[in-house]
mmCIF file of C-alpha atoms in Angstrom:
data_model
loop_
_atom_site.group_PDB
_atom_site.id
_atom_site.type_symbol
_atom_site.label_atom_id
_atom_site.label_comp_id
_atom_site.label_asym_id
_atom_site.label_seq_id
_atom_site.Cartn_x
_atom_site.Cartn_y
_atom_site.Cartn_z
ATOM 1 C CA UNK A 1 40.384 -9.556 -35.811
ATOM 2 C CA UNK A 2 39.510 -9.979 -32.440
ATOM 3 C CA UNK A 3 41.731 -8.674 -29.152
ATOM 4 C CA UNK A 4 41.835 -9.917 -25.887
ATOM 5 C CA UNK A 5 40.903 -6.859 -23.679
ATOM 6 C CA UNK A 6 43.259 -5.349 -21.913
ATOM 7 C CA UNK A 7 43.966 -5.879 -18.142
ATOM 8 C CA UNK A 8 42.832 -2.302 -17.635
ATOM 9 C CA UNK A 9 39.070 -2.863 -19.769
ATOM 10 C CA UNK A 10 38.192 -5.607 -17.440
ATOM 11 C CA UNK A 11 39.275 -4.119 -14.239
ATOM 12 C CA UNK A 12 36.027 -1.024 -15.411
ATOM 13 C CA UNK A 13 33.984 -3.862 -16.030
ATOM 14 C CA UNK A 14 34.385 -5.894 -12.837
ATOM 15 C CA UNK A 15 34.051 -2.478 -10.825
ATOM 16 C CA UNK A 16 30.686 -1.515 -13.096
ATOM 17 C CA UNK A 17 29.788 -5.535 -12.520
ATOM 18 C CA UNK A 18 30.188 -5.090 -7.828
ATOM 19 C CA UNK A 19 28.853 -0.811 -8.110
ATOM 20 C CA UNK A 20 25.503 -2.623 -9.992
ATOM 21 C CA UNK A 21 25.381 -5.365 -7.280
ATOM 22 C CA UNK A 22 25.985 -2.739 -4.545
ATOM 23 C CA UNK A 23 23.387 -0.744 -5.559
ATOM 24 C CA UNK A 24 20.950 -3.897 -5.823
ATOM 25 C CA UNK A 25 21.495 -5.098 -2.237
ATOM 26 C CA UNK A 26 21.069 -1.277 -1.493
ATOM 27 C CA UNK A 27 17.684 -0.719 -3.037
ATOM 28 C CA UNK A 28 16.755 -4.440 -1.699
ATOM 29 C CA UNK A 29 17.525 -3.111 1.701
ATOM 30 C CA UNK A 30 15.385 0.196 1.174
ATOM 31 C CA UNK A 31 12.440 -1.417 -0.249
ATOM 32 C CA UNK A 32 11.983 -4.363 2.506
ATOM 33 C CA UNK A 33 12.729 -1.510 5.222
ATOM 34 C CA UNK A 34 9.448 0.628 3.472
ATOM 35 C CA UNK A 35 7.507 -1.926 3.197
ATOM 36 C CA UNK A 36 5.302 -2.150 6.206
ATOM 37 C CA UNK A 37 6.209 -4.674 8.669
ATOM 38 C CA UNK A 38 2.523 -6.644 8.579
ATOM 39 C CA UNK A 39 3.204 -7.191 5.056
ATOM 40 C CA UNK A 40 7.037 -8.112 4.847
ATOM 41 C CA UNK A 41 6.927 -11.769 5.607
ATOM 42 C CA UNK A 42 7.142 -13.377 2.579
ATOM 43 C CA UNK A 43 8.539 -11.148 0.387
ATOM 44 C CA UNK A 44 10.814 -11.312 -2.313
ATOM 45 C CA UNK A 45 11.948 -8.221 -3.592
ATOM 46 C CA UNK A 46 13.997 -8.471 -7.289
ATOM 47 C CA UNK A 47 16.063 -5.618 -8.509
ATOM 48 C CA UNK A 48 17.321 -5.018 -12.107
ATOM 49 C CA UNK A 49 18.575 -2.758 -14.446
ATOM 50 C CA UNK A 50 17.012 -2.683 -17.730
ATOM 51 C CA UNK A 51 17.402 -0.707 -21.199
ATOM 52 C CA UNK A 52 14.995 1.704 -22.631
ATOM 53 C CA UNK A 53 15.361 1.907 -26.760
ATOM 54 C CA UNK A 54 12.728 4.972 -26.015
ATOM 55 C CA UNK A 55 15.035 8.526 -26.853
ATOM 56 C CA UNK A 56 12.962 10.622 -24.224
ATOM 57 C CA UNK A 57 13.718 7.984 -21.688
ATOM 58 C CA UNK A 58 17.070 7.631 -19.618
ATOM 59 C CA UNK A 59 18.720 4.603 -21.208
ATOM 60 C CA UNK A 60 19.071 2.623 -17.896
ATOM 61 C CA UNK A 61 16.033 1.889 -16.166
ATOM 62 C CA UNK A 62 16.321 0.374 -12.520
ATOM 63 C CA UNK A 63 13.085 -1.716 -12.409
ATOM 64 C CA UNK A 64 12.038 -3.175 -8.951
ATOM 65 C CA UNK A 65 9.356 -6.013 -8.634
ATOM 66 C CA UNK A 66 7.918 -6.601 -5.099
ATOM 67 C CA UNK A 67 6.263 -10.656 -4.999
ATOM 68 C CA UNK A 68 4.524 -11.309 -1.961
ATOM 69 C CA UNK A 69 3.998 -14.974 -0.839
ATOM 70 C CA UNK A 70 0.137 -14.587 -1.292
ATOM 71 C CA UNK A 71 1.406 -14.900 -5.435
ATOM 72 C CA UNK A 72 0.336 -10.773 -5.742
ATOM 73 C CA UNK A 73 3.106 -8.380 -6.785
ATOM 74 C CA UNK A 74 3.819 -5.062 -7.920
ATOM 75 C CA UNK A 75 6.826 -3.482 -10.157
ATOM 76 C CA UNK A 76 8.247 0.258 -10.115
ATOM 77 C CA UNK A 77 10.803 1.829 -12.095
ATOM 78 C CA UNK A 78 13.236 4.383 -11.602
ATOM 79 C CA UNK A 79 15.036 6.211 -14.333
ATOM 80 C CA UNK A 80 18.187 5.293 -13.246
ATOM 81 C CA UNK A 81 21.203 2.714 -13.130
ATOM 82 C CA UNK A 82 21.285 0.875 -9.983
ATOM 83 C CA UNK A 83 24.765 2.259 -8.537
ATOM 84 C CA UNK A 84 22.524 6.084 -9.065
ATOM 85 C CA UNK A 85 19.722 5.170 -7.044
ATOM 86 C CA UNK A 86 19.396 7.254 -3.320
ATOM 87 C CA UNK A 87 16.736 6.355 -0.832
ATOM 88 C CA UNK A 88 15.203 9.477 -1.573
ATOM 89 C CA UNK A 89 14.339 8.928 -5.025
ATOM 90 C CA UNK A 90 12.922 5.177 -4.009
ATOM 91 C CA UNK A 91 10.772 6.950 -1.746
ATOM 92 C CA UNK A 92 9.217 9.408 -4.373
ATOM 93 C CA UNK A 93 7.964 6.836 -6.224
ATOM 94 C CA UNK A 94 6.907 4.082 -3.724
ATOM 95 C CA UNK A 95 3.722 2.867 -3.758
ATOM 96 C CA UNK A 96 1.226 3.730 -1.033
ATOM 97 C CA UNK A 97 0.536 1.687 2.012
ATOM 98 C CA UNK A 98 -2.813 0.743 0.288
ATOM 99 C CA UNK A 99 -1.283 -0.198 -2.899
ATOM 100 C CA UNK A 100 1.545 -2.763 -1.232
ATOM 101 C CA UNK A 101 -1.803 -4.355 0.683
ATOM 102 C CA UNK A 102 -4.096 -5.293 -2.309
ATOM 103 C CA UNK A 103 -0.823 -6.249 -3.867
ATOM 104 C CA UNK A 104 -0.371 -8.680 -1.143
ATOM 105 C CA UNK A 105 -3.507 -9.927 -0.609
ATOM 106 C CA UNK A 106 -2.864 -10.718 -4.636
ATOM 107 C CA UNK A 107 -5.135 -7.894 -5.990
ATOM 108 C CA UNK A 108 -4.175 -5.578 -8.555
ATOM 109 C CA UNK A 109 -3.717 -2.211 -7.748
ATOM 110 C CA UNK A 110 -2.550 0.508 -10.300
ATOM 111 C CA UNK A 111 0.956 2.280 -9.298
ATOM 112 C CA UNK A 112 1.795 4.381 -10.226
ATOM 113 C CA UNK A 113 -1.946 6.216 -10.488
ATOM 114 C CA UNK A 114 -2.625 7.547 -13.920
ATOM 115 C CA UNK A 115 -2.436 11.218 -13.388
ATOM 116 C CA UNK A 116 -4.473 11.983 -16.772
ATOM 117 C CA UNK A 117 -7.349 9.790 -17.596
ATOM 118 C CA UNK A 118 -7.528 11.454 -21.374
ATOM 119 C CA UNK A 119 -8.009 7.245 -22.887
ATOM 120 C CA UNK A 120 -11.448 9.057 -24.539
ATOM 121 C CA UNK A 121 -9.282 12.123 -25.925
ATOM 122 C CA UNK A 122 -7.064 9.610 -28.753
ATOM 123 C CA UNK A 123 -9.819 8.628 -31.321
ATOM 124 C CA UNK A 124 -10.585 5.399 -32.653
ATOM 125 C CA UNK A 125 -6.986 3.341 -32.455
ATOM 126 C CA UNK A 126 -6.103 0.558 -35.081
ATOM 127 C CA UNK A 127 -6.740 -3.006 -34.270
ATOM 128 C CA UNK A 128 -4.194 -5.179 -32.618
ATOM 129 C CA UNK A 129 -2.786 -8.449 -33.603
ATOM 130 C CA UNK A 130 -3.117 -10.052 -30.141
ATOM 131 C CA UNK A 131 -5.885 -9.755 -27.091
ATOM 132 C CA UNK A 132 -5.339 -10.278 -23.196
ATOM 133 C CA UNK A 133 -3.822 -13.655 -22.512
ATOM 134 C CA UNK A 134 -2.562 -14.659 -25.776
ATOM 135 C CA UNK A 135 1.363 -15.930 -25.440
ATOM 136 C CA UNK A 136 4.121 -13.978 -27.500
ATOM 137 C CA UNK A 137 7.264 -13.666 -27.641
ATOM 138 C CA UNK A 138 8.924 -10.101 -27.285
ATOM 139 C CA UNK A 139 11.854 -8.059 -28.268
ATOM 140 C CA UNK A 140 14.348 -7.780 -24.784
ATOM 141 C CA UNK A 141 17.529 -7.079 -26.322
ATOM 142 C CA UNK A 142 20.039 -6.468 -28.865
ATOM 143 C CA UNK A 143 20.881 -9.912 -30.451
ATOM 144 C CA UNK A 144 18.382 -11.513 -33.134
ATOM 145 C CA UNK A 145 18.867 -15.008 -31.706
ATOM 146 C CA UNK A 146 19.220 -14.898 -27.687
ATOM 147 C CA UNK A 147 17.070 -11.505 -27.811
ATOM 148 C CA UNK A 148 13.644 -12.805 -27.303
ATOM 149 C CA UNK A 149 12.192 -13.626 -23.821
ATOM 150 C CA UNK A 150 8.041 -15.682 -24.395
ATOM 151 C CA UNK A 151 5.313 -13.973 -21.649
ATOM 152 C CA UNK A 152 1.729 -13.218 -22.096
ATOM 153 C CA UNK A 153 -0.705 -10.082 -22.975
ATOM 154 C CA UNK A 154 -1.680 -8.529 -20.183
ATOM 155 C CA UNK A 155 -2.811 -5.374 -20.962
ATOM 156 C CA UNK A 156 -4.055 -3.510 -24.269
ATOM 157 C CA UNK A 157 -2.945 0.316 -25.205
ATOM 158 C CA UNK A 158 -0.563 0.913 -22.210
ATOM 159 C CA UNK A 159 0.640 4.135 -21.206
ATOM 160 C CA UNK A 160 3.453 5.138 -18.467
ATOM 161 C CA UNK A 161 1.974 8.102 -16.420
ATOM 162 C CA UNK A 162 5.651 10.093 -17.145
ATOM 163 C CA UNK A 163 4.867 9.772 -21.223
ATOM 164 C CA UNK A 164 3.466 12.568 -23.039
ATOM 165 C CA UNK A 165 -0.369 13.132 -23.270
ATOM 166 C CA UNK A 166 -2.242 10.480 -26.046
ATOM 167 C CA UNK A 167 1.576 8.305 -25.990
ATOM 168 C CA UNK A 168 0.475 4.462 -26.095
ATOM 169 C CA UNK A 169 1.974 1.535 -26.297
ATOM 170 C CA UNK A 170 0.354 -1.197 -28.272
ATOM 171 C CA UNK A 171 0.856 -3.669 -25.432
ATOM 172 C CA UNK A 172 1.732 -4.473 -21.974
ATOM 173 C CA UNK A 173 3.595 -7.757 -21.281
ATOM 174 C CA UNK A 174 4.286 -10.251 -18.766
ATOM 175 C CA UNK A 175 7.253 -11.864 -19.199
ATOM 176 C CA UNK A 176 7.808 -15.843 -17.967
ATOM 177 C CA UNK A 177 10.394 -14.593 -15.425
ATOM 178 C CA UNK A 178 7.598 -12.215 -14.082
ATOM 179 C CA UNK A 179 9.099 -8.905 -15.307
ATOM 180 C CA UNK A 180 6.593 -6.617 -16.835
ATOM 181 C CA UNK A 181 7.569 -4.920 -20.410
ATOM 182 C CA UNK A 182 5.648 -3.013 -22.944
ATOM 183 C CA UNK A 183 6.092 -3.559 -26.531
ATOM 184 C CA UNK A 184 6.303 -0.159 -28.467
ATOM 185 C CA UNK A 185 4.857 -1.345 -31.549
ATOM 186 C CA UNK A 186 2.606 -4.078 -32.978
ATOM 187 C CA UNK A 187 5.110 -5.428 -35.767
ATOM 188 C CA UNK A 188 6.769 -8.721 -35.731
ATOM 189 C CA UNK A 189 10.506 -7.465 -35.390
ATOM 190 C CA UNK A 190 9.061 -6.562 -31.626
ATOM 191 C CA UNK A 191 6.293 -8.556 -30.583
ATOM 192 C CA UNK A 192 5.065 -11.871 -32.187
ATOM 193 C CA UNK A 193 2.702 -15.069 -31.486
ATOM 194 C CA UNK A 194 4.607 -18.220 -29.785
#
């Protein structure tokens, strides 16, 4: 049987609902303000919270995607909600001055930098369903119907510089709405062709 919530249940949500929207004009704020000024005309910075089903991940995610008018862009995340985000820990994990200029002269440039190169140290690794390029449709949340979101292949056996030594993911994805996502597994009830 289903209840109406109670007066009290949607007075948390609608404060959870403005704190998340607080702390996305916040981070906004601190990201245009570190970008340098030569490079912030342009820009459009998008802030959102996203889930991690990983169990040695925090379950919020605050993922930030920097798009420069040039049509280069960059992503960061920061293991945690929104409202939890300080300028401090934006600013441990911004990219370099460097990085934010190949991004927007449209270049890719890796951030964060891969502090173990061990990609010869896993053996030979099975064979994927999908190459570079090829459109899919991926996993993004909880509901079988609405929980699908269609992107491309970007990148093959993807790794997260924070994940423990010879962890992969099968592949790295770009959605249509320009977020990035990996898929954790090559199985259909994740990742599957268009």
């Amino acid at each position: 049987m289903f209840l109406p919530k109670t007066d009290a249940v949607n007075a948390e949500i609608r404060a959870a609902e403005l704190a998340r929207r607080e702390g996305y004009s916040r981070i906004e704020l601190w990201v245009t303000e570190a970008i340098p000024s030569e490079l912030r005309r342009g820009v459009t910075i998008s802030v959102q919270e996203v889930e991690c089903g990983d169990p040695d991940c925090s379950p919020i995610d605050t993922a930030i995607a920097i798009l420069f008018s040039s049509g280069g862009r960059g992503m960061l995340g920061i293991p945690l909600e929104s409202k939890d985000v300080s300028k401090e820990s934006l600013l441990e994990v911004f990219p370099t001055t460097p990085v934010l200029a190949a991004w927007a002269r449209g270049e890719d440039a890796e951030w964060p930098p891969m502090e173990d190169d061990d990609e010869d140290d896993i053996g030979p690794r099975p064979r994927l369903r999908f190459d570079i390029g090829k459109r899919v449709v991926c996993r993004v949340g909880p509901d079988p119907v609405t929980g699908w979101a269609a992107g491309r292949v970007v990148q093959l056996w993807y790794r997260e510089p924070s994940w423990p030594a010879n962890s992969w993911a099968p592949y790295k994805i770009e959605l249509e709405d320009g977020r990035n996502i990996f898929a954790p597994g090559d199985v259909d009830q994740i990742i599957r062709e268009v």
